[in-house]
Amino acid sequence: MEAVVASAPGKVLLTGGYLILERPNAGLVLSTNSRFFAIVKPLYHQLKPDSWAWGWTDVKLTSPQLSRESIYKLSLKNLSLEYVSSSDSKNPFVEQAVQYCVAAARATVDKNKKDSLEKLLLQGLDITILGSNDFYSYRNQIEARGLPLTPDALAALPPFASITFNAEESNGENCKPEVAKTGLGSSAAMTTAVVAALLHYLRVVDLSSVLEDHQHEKYTADLDLVHVIAQTAHCIAQGKVGSGFDVSSAVYGSQRYVRFSPEVLSSAQVAVKGTPLQEVVLEILKGTWDHERTKFSLPPLMTLVLGEPGTGGSSTPSMVGAVKKWQKADPQKSLETWRKLSEANSALETQLSTLSKLAEQHWDEYESLIKSCSILKSEKWIQQAAKPNQEAIIKALLGARDAMLRIRYHMHQMGEAAGVPIEPESQTSLLDATMNMEGVLLAGVPGAGGFDAVFAVTLGDSGSHVASSWSSFNVLALLVREDPHGVSLESADPRTKEITSSISSVHIE
């Protein structure tokens, strides 16, 4: 059996922070070109003659970037994972993914394929996980080398560079190494990649048809299965049922998302207490997954730029907790704020969709306007419009800006009221300065806000100008861009691909 390699993208939540936790509020989520890879292959190529009598099989998990390796025993009876040895802490996301994938394989396999599934399981599972550099912060390394805070310095790092821990200066006792992240949803992308690779490897789904036909019904059904198992594993590993937008975008790519009803996972939450996983999985697969997703991506000639302000990440769960507490304490004020936020989110969505339509209908005018606006500050854009179509395009651009300013205002208000830094002062001055740069359409804090990251949506080629201006604010512009594709099967180990691509770009005279 050949190795199976699958990858899933990280995300940026453009609108819908906090609101997305409650139906029927929608969020706009963009998937990115930063991907998590999972490689699954058999641990043993030859089976010992007595293997049919084994009650356990081996699972090995390797994370080269963290120099970690963990060995588990998987019970073939109740599918529990027992820890054998490891160089360091556990990875609950991959552990849940393994258990739920094997349970899904057992629960859905045809009678005639049962033997080949059991043989695959007896050969053991060898899983390697790799995240592209964008998921992690390398800011400290760049500063330590005395390099400027520019995307070029990031681009010079080797792919899948090893991650140094931000060891907190505590008294040194049980201090857990924390990896500094950039807030792209590494756990969701990692879980999704592992689930996709395992389900394909165990022949529960066939993801190879992605190359030919995205609309293929069987393929869509397979993706839906990957989605349900990844959501379940991710929620159980987190210990709570989140909104799931990060897993949904890791599976399907950029989208407008409305969350599923959390009740669909109640059987899985009970399972933690001992119901056999195979029964649970069937119930989850039969459950009513009522999330909604519609196609969405940025209008043409617009670029997503992300920056890392270097103030260290924020803890999303504790910020969400504070906002929920405020909602209970002041239901009237919070409902009013949420209503206004929701209206501003819808307005931004409408303007962006309008721009995509206008680009389709009047491409030449759209292209030349975006080009001319990309080198001007927004207050000068209106002077570029001479004809009705041009006016409509500029109106939508300015409408999108206006909606973003309203979103920021209400998010800031909400943070003040709840006593958490959703848009902290330092971010406010940075975002105001960014919105004032030439060719910048939007700027904001993604997702739950805080100090994690800032984003800008820029017109034409103005992104590089923003990146260099940011470095004077001590903000490191990342190499992340929007890429609307979700989970996919890869043709090879990404580490070998990187080598061949760099060799092919060296021309030998």
Coordinates of C-alpha atoms in Angstrom, one line a residue:
M1 CA 0.0 0.0 0.0
E2 CA 1.4 3.4 -1.1
A3 CA 1.6 6.3 1.3
V4 CA -1.5 8.5 1.3
V5 CA -0.8 12.3 1.6
A6 CA -3.7 14.7 2.2
S7 CA -3.6 18.4 3.0
A8 CA -6.0 21.0 4.4
P9 CA -5.8 24.8 4.5
G10 CA -5.7 27.2 7.4
K11 CA -8.3 30.0 7.6
V12 CA -9.0 33.6 8.2
L13 CA -12.4 34.6 9.6
L14 CA -13.1 37.9 7.9
T15 CA -16.5 38.7 9.5
G16 CA -18.6 36.9 12.1
G17 CA -16.3 36.9 15.1
Y18 CA -18.4 35.8 18.2
L19 CA -21.7 36.0 16.3
I20 CA -20.8 32.8 14.3
L21 CA -21.1 30.9 17.6
E22 CA -24.9 31.3 17.4
R23 CA -27.2 30.2 14.5
P24 CA -28.4 31.8 12.2
N25 CA -25.5 34.3 12.2
A26 CA -23.1 33.8 9.2
G27 CA -19.4 34.4 9.0
L28 CA -17.2 34.9 5.9
V29 CA -14.2 32.6 6.2
L30 CA -11.4 32.5 3.7
S31 CA -9.1 29.5 3.3
T32 CA -5.5 30.2 2.7
N33 CA -2.4 28.8 0.9
S34 CA -0.9 27.6 4.2
R35 CA -1.7 24.0 4.5
F36 CA -1.3 21.2 7.0
F37 CA -0.1 17.8 5.6
A38 CA -0.8 14.3 6.9
I39 CA 1.1 11.3 5.5
V40 CA -0.3 7.8 6.3
K41 CA 1.4 4.6 5.5
P42 CA 1.6 1.0 6.9
L43 CA 4.0 0.6 9.8
Y44 CA 4.8 -3.1 8.8
H45 CA 4.9 -4.4 5.3
Q46 CA 4.9 -8.0 6.3
L47 CA 2.2 -9.4 8.7
K48 CA 3.3 -12.1 11.1
P49 CA 1.4 -15.4 10.7
D50 CA -0.2 -15.1 14.2
S51 CA -1.4 -11.5 13.6
W52 CA -5.1 -12.7 13.2
A53 CA -5.1 -13.4 16.9
W54 CA -3.8 -9.9 17.9
G55 CA -6.1 -7.8 20.0
W56 CA -4.0 -4.6 19.4
T57 CA -2.2 -2.9 16.6
D58 CA 0.5 -0.2 16.6
V59 CA 0.1 3.5 15.7
K60 CA 3.1 5.8 15.4
L61 CA 2.7 9.5 15.2
T62 CA 5.7 11.7 14.0
S63 CA 5.9 15.5 14.1
P64 CA 9.3 16.3 12.6
Q65 CA 8.9 20.1 13.2
L66 CA 8.6 19.5 16.9
S67 CA 11.1 16.6 16.9
R68 CA 8.4 14.4 18.5
E69 CA 7.4 10.8 18.1
S70 CA 4.7 9.0 19.9
I71 CA 3.9 5.3 19.9
Y72 CA 0.4 4.0 20.7
K73 CA -1.4 0.7 20.9
L74 CA -4.9 0.7 19.3
S75 CA -7.3 -1.8 20.7
L76 CA -9.0 -3.6 17.8
K77 CA -11.9 -4.5 20.0
N78 CA -13.0 -1.1 21.5
L79 CA -10.8 1.2 19.4
S80 CA -9.2 2.8 22.4
L81 CA -5.7 4.2 22.1
E82 CA -3.2 3.4 24.8
Y83 CA -0.1 5.5 25.1
V84 CA 3.1 3.4 24.9
S85 CA 6.0 5.9 24.7
S86 CA 6.6 9.4 23.5
S87 CA 9.2 12.0 23.6
D88 CA 6.7 14.6 24.7
S89 CA 3.2 15.7 25.3
K90 CA 0.1 14.1 23.6
N91 CA -1.8 15.3 20.6
P92 CA -5.5 14.9 21.4
F93 CA -6.5 16.0 17.9
V94 CA -4.7 13.3 16.1
E95 CA -5.6 10.7 18.8
Q96 CA -9.4 11.5 18.4
A97 CA -9.0 11.5 14.6
V98 CA -7.5 8.0 14.6
Q99 CA -10.2 6.6 16.8
Y100 CA -13.1 8.1 14.9
C101 CA -11.7 7.3 11.5
V102 CA -11.1 3.6 12.4
A103 CA -14.6 3.5 13.9
A104 CA -16.1 5.1 10.8
A105 CA -14.3 2.5 8.6
R106 CA -15.6 -0.4 10.7
A107 CA -19.1 1.1 10.8
T108 CA -19.4 1.7 7.1
V109 CA -17.4 -1.1 5.4
D110 CA -19.0 -3.6 3.1
K111 CA -19.1 -7.2 4.3
N112 CA -16.8 -8.3 1.4
K113 CA -14.1 -5.6 2.3
K114 CA -14.0 -6.4 6.0
D115 CA -11.0 -8.6 5.7
S116 CA -8.9 -6.1 3.7
L117 CA -9.8 -3.4 6.3
E118 CA -8.7 -5.6 9.2
K119 CA -5.4 -6.5 7.4
L120 CA -4.7 -2.8 6.8
L121 CA -5.3 -2.1 10.6
L122 CA -3.0 -5.1 11.6
Q123 CA -0.2 -3.6 9.5
G124 CA -0.2 -0.6 11.9
L125 CA -0.6 3.1 11.1
D126 CA 2.4 5.3 10.5
I127 CA 1.3 8.9 10.6
T128 CA 3.4 12.0 9.9
I129 CA 2.1 15.6 10.3
L130 CA 3.7 18.7 8.8
G131 CA 2.4 22.3 9.0
S132 CA 3.5 24.9 6.6
N133 CA 5.6 27.7 8.2
D134 CA 2.7 30.2 8.0
F135 CA 0.9 28.5 11.0
Y136 CA 3.8 29.3 13.3
S137 CA 5.5 32.4 14.4
Y138 CA 9.2 32.6 13.4
R139 CA 9.4 36.3 14.4
N140 CA 11.8 35.6 17.3
Q141 CA 14.2 33.7 15.0
I142 CA 14.1 36.5 12.5
E143 CA 14.9 39.1 15.1
A144 CA 17.6 36.9 16.7
R145 CA 19.3 36.7 13.3
G146 CA 19.1 40.5 13.1
L147 CA 17.1 40.3 9.9
P148 CA 14.4 42.9 8.9
L149 CA 10.8 42.0 9.6
T150 CA 9.8 41.4 6.0
P151 CA 8.1 38.6 4.1
D152 CA 11.5 38.0 2.4
A153 CA 13.0 37.0 5.7
L154 CA 10.2 34.5 6.1
A155 CA 10.6 33.2 2.6
A156 CA 14.3 32.5 3.3
L157 CA 13.3 29.9 6.0
P158 CA 13.5 26.3 4.9
P159 CA 10.0 24.8 4.4
F160 CA 8.6 23.0 7.4
A161 CA 11.2 24.7 9.6
S162 CA 11.6 23.3 13.1
I163 CA 9.5 25.2 15.6
T164 CA 11.2 26.6 18.7
F165 CA 9.2 26.7 21.9
N166 CA 8.4 29.9 23.6
A167 CA 9.3 28.5 27.0
E168 CA 7.7 30.8 29.5
E169 CA 10.1 32.0 32.2
S170 CA 8.4 30.2 35.1
N171 CA 10.0 28.5 38.0
G172 CA 10.8 25.8 35.5
E173 CA 8.4 23.3 37.0
N174 CA 5.8 21.6 34.7
C175 CA 6.1 24.5 32.4
K176 CA 4.5 23.3 29.1
P177 CA 6.3 24.5 26.0
E178 CA 4.0 26.7 24.1
V179 CA 4.4 27.0 20.3
A180 CA 3.7 30.6 19.1
K181 CA 1.1 30.5 16.4
T182 CA -0.3 33.0 14.0
G183 CA -4.0 32.2 14.5
L184 CA -4.7 30.3 11.2
G185 CA -6.5 27.4 12.8
S186 CA -3.6 24.9 12.9
S187 CA -5.6 22.3 15.0
A188 CA -8.5 22.3 12.6
A189 CA -6.3 22.0 9.5
M190 CA -4.2 19.3 11.2
T191 CA -7.3 17.3 12.3
T192 CA -8.9 17.6 8.8
A193 CA -5.7 16.6 7.0
V194 CA -5.3 13.5 9.3
V195 CA -9.0 12.5 8.9
A196 CA -8.9 12.9 5.1
A197 CA -5.6 10.9 4.8
L198 CA -6.8 8.1 7.1
L199 CA -10.3 7.8 5.6
H200 CA -8.8 7.6 2.1
Y201 CA -6.1 5.1 3.3
L202 CA -8.7 2.9 4.9
R203 CA -10.8 3.1 1.7
V204 CA -13.8 4.7 3.4
V205 CA -13.7 7.6 1.0
D206 CA -12.1 8.2 -2.4
L207 CA -10.6 11.7 -2.6
S208 CA -8.8 11.1 -5.9
S209 CA -11.7 12.3 -8.0
V210 CA -11.1 15.9 -6.8
L211 CA -8.7 16.3 -9.7
E212 CA -11.3 15.6 -12.3
D213 CA -14.6 16.8 -11.1
H214 CA -15.5 18.8 -8.0
Q215 CA -19.2 18.5 -8.7
H216 CA -19.2 14.7 -8.6
E217 CA -21.9 13.6 -6.2
K218 CA -19.9 10.7 -4.8
Y219 CA -17.1 13.1 -4.2
T220 CA -19.3 15.5 -2.4
A221 CA -20.7 12.7 -0.2
D222 CA -17.1 11.7 0.6
L223 CA -16.2 15.2 1.5
D224 CA -19.2 15.5 3.7
L225 CA -18.0 12.3 5.5
V226 CA -14.6 13.8 6.0
H227 CA -16.3 17.0 7.4
V228 CA -18.5 15.1 9.9
I229 CA -15.6 13.0 11.3
A230 CA -13.2 15.9 11.4
Q231 CA -15.7 18.1 13.2
T232 CA -16.4 15.4 15.7
A233 CA -12.7 14.6 16.4
H234 CA -11.9 18.3 16.7
C235 CA -14.7 19.1 19.1
I236 CA -14.0 16.0 21.4
A237 CA -10.3 16.9 21.4
Q238 CA -11.1 20.5 22.4
G239 CA -13.5 19.4 25.0
K240 CA -16.2 21.7 23.7
V241 CA -18.4 22.1 20.6
G242 CA -17.2 25.2 18.9
S243 CA -18.8 26.9 15.9
G244 CA -16.8 24.6 13.5
F245 CA -16.1 27.3 10.8
D246 CA -12.4 26.4 10.9
V247 CA -13.0 22.7 10.2
S248 CA -15.6 23.5 7.5
S249 CA -13.2 25.8 5.7
A250 CA -10.4 23.2 6.1
V251 CA -12.6 20.7 4.3
Y252 CA -14.5 22.8 1.7
G253 CA -12.4 26.0 1.3
S254 CA -13.5 29.7 1.4
Q255 CA -17.2 30.1 2.2
R256 CA -20.0 31.9 3.9
Y257 CA -20.8 29.7 6.9
V258 CA -23.6 29.2 9.4
R259 CA -22.9 26.8 12.3
F260 CA -24.5 23.4 12.9
S261 CA -26.7 22.8 15.9
P262 CA -24.4 21.6 18.7
E263 CA -26.9 18.8 19.7
V264 CA -25.8 16.7 16.7
L265 CA -22.6 15.9 18.7
S266 CA -24.3 15.1 22.0
S267 CA -23.9 11.3 21.4
A268 CA -20.1 11.8 20.9
Q269 CA -19.9 13.8 24.1
V270 CA -21.7 11.0 26.0
A271 CA -19.3 8.5 24.3
V272 CA -16.4 9.9 26.2
K273 CA -18.1 8.0 29.1
G274 CA -17.9 4.6 27.4
T275 CA -20.5 3.9 24.7
P276 CA -18.7 1.8 21.9
L277 CA -17.3 4.2 19.3
Q278 CA -18.8 2.3 16.4
E279 CA -22.3 2.9 17.6
V280 CA -21.6 6.5 18.3
V281 CA -20.1 7.0 14.8
L282 CA -23.2 5.6 13.1
E283 CA -25.4 8.0 15.1
I284 CA -23.2 11.0 14.3
L285 CA -23.2 10.1 10.6
K286 CA -27.0 9.7 10.6
G287 CA -27.4 13.0 12.6
T288 CA -28.8 16.2 11.2
W289 CA -25.9 18.3 10.2
D290 CA -27.7 21.6 9.5
H291 CA -24.8 23.9 8.9
E292 CA -25.0 26.0 5.8
R293 CA -22.2 27.0 3.5
T294 CA -22.3 29.0 0.3
K295 CA -19.5 29.8 -2.1
F296 CA -17.7 32.9 -1.3
S297 CA -14.3 34.3 -2.1
L298 CA -12.7 37.8 -2.5
P299 CA -13.6 39.7 -5.6
P300 CA -10.9 39.6 -8.4
L301 CA -7.7 41.6 -8.2
M302 CA -8.0 41.8 -4.4
T303 CA -5.4 40.3 -2.1
L304 CA -5.6 39.2 1.5
V305 CA -2.5 40.3 3.5
L306 CA -1.9 39.1 7.1
G307 CA 0.4 40.7 9.6
E308 CA 1.8 39.5 12.9
P309 CA 2.0 42.4 15.4
G310 CA 4.5 40.5 17.7
T311 CA 2.5 41.0 20.9
G312 CA 2.0 37.3 21.2
G313 CA -1.2 35.3 20.7
S314 CA -4.5 35.8 22.5
S315 CA -6.5 33.0 24.1
T316 CA -9.7 32.7 22.0
P317 CA -11.7 30.5 24.6
S318 CA -11.2 33.0 27.5
M319 CA -12.2 35.9 25.3
V320 CA -15.3 34.1 24.1
G321 CA -16.1 33.2 27.8
A322 CA -15.9 36.9 28.8
V323 CA -18.3 37.9 25.9
K324 CA -20.8 35.2 26.9
K325 CA -20.7 36.4 30.5
W326 CA -21.4 40.0 29.3
Q327 CA -24.3 38.7 27.2
K328 CA -25.9 37.1 30.3
A329 CA -25.2 40.2 32.5
D330 CA -26.6 42.8 30.0
P331 CA -28.9 41.0 27.6
Q332 CA -30.5 44.2 26.2
K333 CA -27.3 46.0 25.4
S334 CA -25.6 42.9 24.0
L335 CA -28.5 42.0 21.8
E336 CA -28.5 45.5 20.4
T337 CA -24.7 45.4 19.7
W338 CA -25.1 41.9 18.1
R339 CA -27.9 43.2 15.9
K340 CA -25.8 46.1 14.6
L341 CA -22.7 43.9 14.2
S342 CA -24.8 41.4 12.2
E343 CA -26.1 44.2 10.0
A344 CA -22.6 45.5 9.3
N345 CA -21.4 42.0 8.5
S346 CA -24.2 41.5 6.0
A347 CA -23.5 44.9 4.5
L348 CA -19.8 44.0 3.9
E349 CA -20.9 40.7 2.4
T350 CA -23.3 42.4 0.1
Q351 CA -20.8 44.9 -1.1
L352 CA -18.1 42.2 -1.8
S353 CA -20.7 40.1 -3.7
T354 CA -21.7 43.2 -5.7
L355 CA -18.0 43.8 -6.6
S356 CA -17.6 40.2 -7.8
K357 CA -20.7 40.6 -10.0
L358 CA -19.6 44.0 -11.4
A359 CA -16.2 42.5 -12.2
E360 CA -18.0 39.7 -14.2
Q361 CA -20.3 42.1 -16.1
H362 CA -17.8 45.0 -16.7
W363 CA -14.4 43.5 -16.6
D364 CA -12.4 46.2 -18.4
E365 CA -13.8 49.0 -16.4
Y366 CA -13.4 47.0 -13.2
E367 CA -9.8 46.2 -13.9
S368 CA -8.8 49.7 -14.8
L369 CA -10.6 51.2 -11.7
I370 CA -9.0 48.7 -9.3
K371 CA -5.6 49.6 -10.9
S372 CA -6.0 53.3 -10.5
C373 CA -7.5 53.1 -7.0
S374 CA -4.6 50.8 -5.9
I375 CA -2.2 53.7 -5.9
L376 CA -4.6 56.2 -4.3
K377 CA -5.9 56.8 -0.8
S378 CA -9.6 56.0 -0.5
E379 CA -10.8 59.6 -0.4
K380 CA -9.5 60.1 -3.9
W381 CA -11.3 57.0 -5.3
I382 CA -14.5 58.8 -6.1
Q383 CA -12.7 61.1 -8.6
Q384 CA -11.9 58.1 -10.7
A385 CA -15.5 57.4 -11.6
A386 CA -16.8 59.1 -14.8
K387 CA -19.4 56.7 -16.0
P388 CA -22.4 55.0 -14.3
N389 CA -20.7 51.5 -14.2
Q390 CA -17.6 53.0 -12.7
E391 CA -19.7 54.9 -10.2
A392 CA -21.3 51.6 -9.1
I393 CA -17.9 50.0 -8.6
I394 CA -16.5 52.9 -6.6
K395 CA -19.8 53.0 -4.5
A396 CA -19.4 49.3 -3.7
L397 CA -15.7 49.8 -2.7
L398 CA -16.6 52.7 -0.4
G399 CA -19.6 50.8 0.9
A400 CA -17.4 47.9 1.9
R401 CA -15.0 50.2 3.7
D402 CA -17.8 51.8 5.5
A403 CA -19.2 48.4 6.6
M404 CA -15.8 47.4 7.9
L405 CA -15.5 50.6 10.0
R406 CA -18.9 49.8 11.5
I407 CA -17.8 46.2 12.2
R408 CA -14.7 47.5 13.9
Y409 CA -16.7 50.0 15.9
H410 CA -19.2 47.5 17.3
M411 CA -16.5 44.9 18.0
H412 CA -14.5 47.5 19.9
Q413 CA -17.7 48.4 21.9
M414 CA -18.3 44.8 22.6
G415 CA -14.7 44.3 23.9
E416 CA -15.0 47.4 26.1
A417 CA -18.3 46.2 27.6
A418 CA -17.1 42.6 28.1
G419 CA -13.7 43.8 29.5
V420 CA -11.6 41.9 26.9
P421 CA -9.2 43.4 24.2
I422 CA -11.1 42.5 21.0
E423 CA -9.6 45.4 19.2
P424 CA -6.9 46.6 21.6
E425 CA -5.7 50.3 21.4
S426 CA -2.4 49.2 19.8
Q427 CA -4.3 47.4 17.1
T428 CA -6.7 50.3 16.6
S429 CA -3.9 52.8 15.7
L430 CA -2.3 50.2 13.4
L431 CA -5.6 49.4 11.7
D432 CA -6.4 53.1 11.2
A433 CA -3.0 53.8 9.7
T434 CA -3.5 50.7 7.4
M435 CA -6.9 51.8 6.2
N436 CA -5.3 55.1 5.4
M437 CA -2.7 53.6 3.1
E438 CA -2.9 53.7 -0.7
G439 CA -4.9 50.9 -2.2
V440 CA -6.2 49.4 1.1
L441 CA -9.9 48.4 1.0
L442 CA -10.3 46.9 4.4
A443 CA -8.3 46.3 7.6
G444 CA -9.3 44.5 10.8
V445 CA -8.6 41.9 13.4
P446 CA -9.7 38.4 12.2
G447 CA -11.9 36.1 14.2
A448 CA -12.2 36.7 17.9
G449 CA -9.7 39.6 17.7
G450 CA -7.0 40.3 20.2
F451 CA -3.3 40.6 19.6
D452 CA -3.0 37.5 17.3
A453 CA -3.0 39.0 13.9
V454 CA -4.3 41.8 11.7
F455 CA -5.5 41.5 8.1
A456 CA -5.9 43.9 5.2
V457 CA -7.6 43.4 1.9
T458 CA -5.7 45.4 -0.7
L459 CA -6.4 46.3 -4.3
G460 CA -4.2 45.3 -7.3
D461 CA -0.5 45.3 -6.4
S462 CA -0.7 47.5 -3.3
G463 CA -0.1 44.5 -0.9
S464 CA 3.7 44.8 -1.1
H465 CA 3.5 48.5 -0.2
V466 CA 1.4 47.6 2.8
A467 CA 3.9 44.9 3.8
S468 CA 6.8 47.3 3.8
S469 CA 4.9 50.0 5.6
W470 CA 3.9 47.5 8.3
S471 CA 7.5 46.7 9.1
S472 CA 7.9 50.3 10.3
F473 CA 5.1 49.6 12.7
N474 CA 7.0 46.5 13.9
V475 CA 4.4 44.3 12.2
L476 CA 5.7 41.2 10.2
A477 CA 3.7 40.7 7.0
L478 CA 3.1 37.0 6.5
L479 CA 3.3 35.1 3.2
V480 CA -0.3 33.9 3.6
R481 CA -2.7 34.6 0.8
E482 CA -6.3 33.5 0.1
D483 CA -6.7 30.2 -1.7
P484 CA -10.3 29.1 -2.0
H485 CA -9.5 25.3 -2.2
G486 CA -10.3 23.0 0.7
V487 CA -8.9 19.5 1.6
S488 CA -7.1 17.7 -1.2
L489 CA -5.1 14.6 -1.9
E490 CA -1.4 15.3 -2.7
S491 CA 0.7 13.4 -5.2
A492 CA 3.7 13.1 -2.9
D493 CA 5.3 13.9 0.4
P494 CA 5.6 17.8 0.4
R495 CA 9.2 17.6 1.6
T496 CA 10.3 15.8 -1.6
K497 CA 8.2 18.2 -3.7
E498 CA 10.0 21.2 -2.2
I499 CA 13.3 19.8 -3.1
T500 CA 12.4 19.0 -6.7
S501 CA 10.8 22.4 -7.2
S502 CA 13.9 24.2 -5.9
I503 CA 16.1 22.1 -8.1
S504 CA 14.0 22.8 -11.2
S505 CA 14.3 26.5 -10.6
V506 CA 18.1 26.4 -10.6
H507 CA 19.1 26.8 -14.2
I508 CA 22.4 25.2 -15.1
E509 CA 24.2 27.2 -17.8

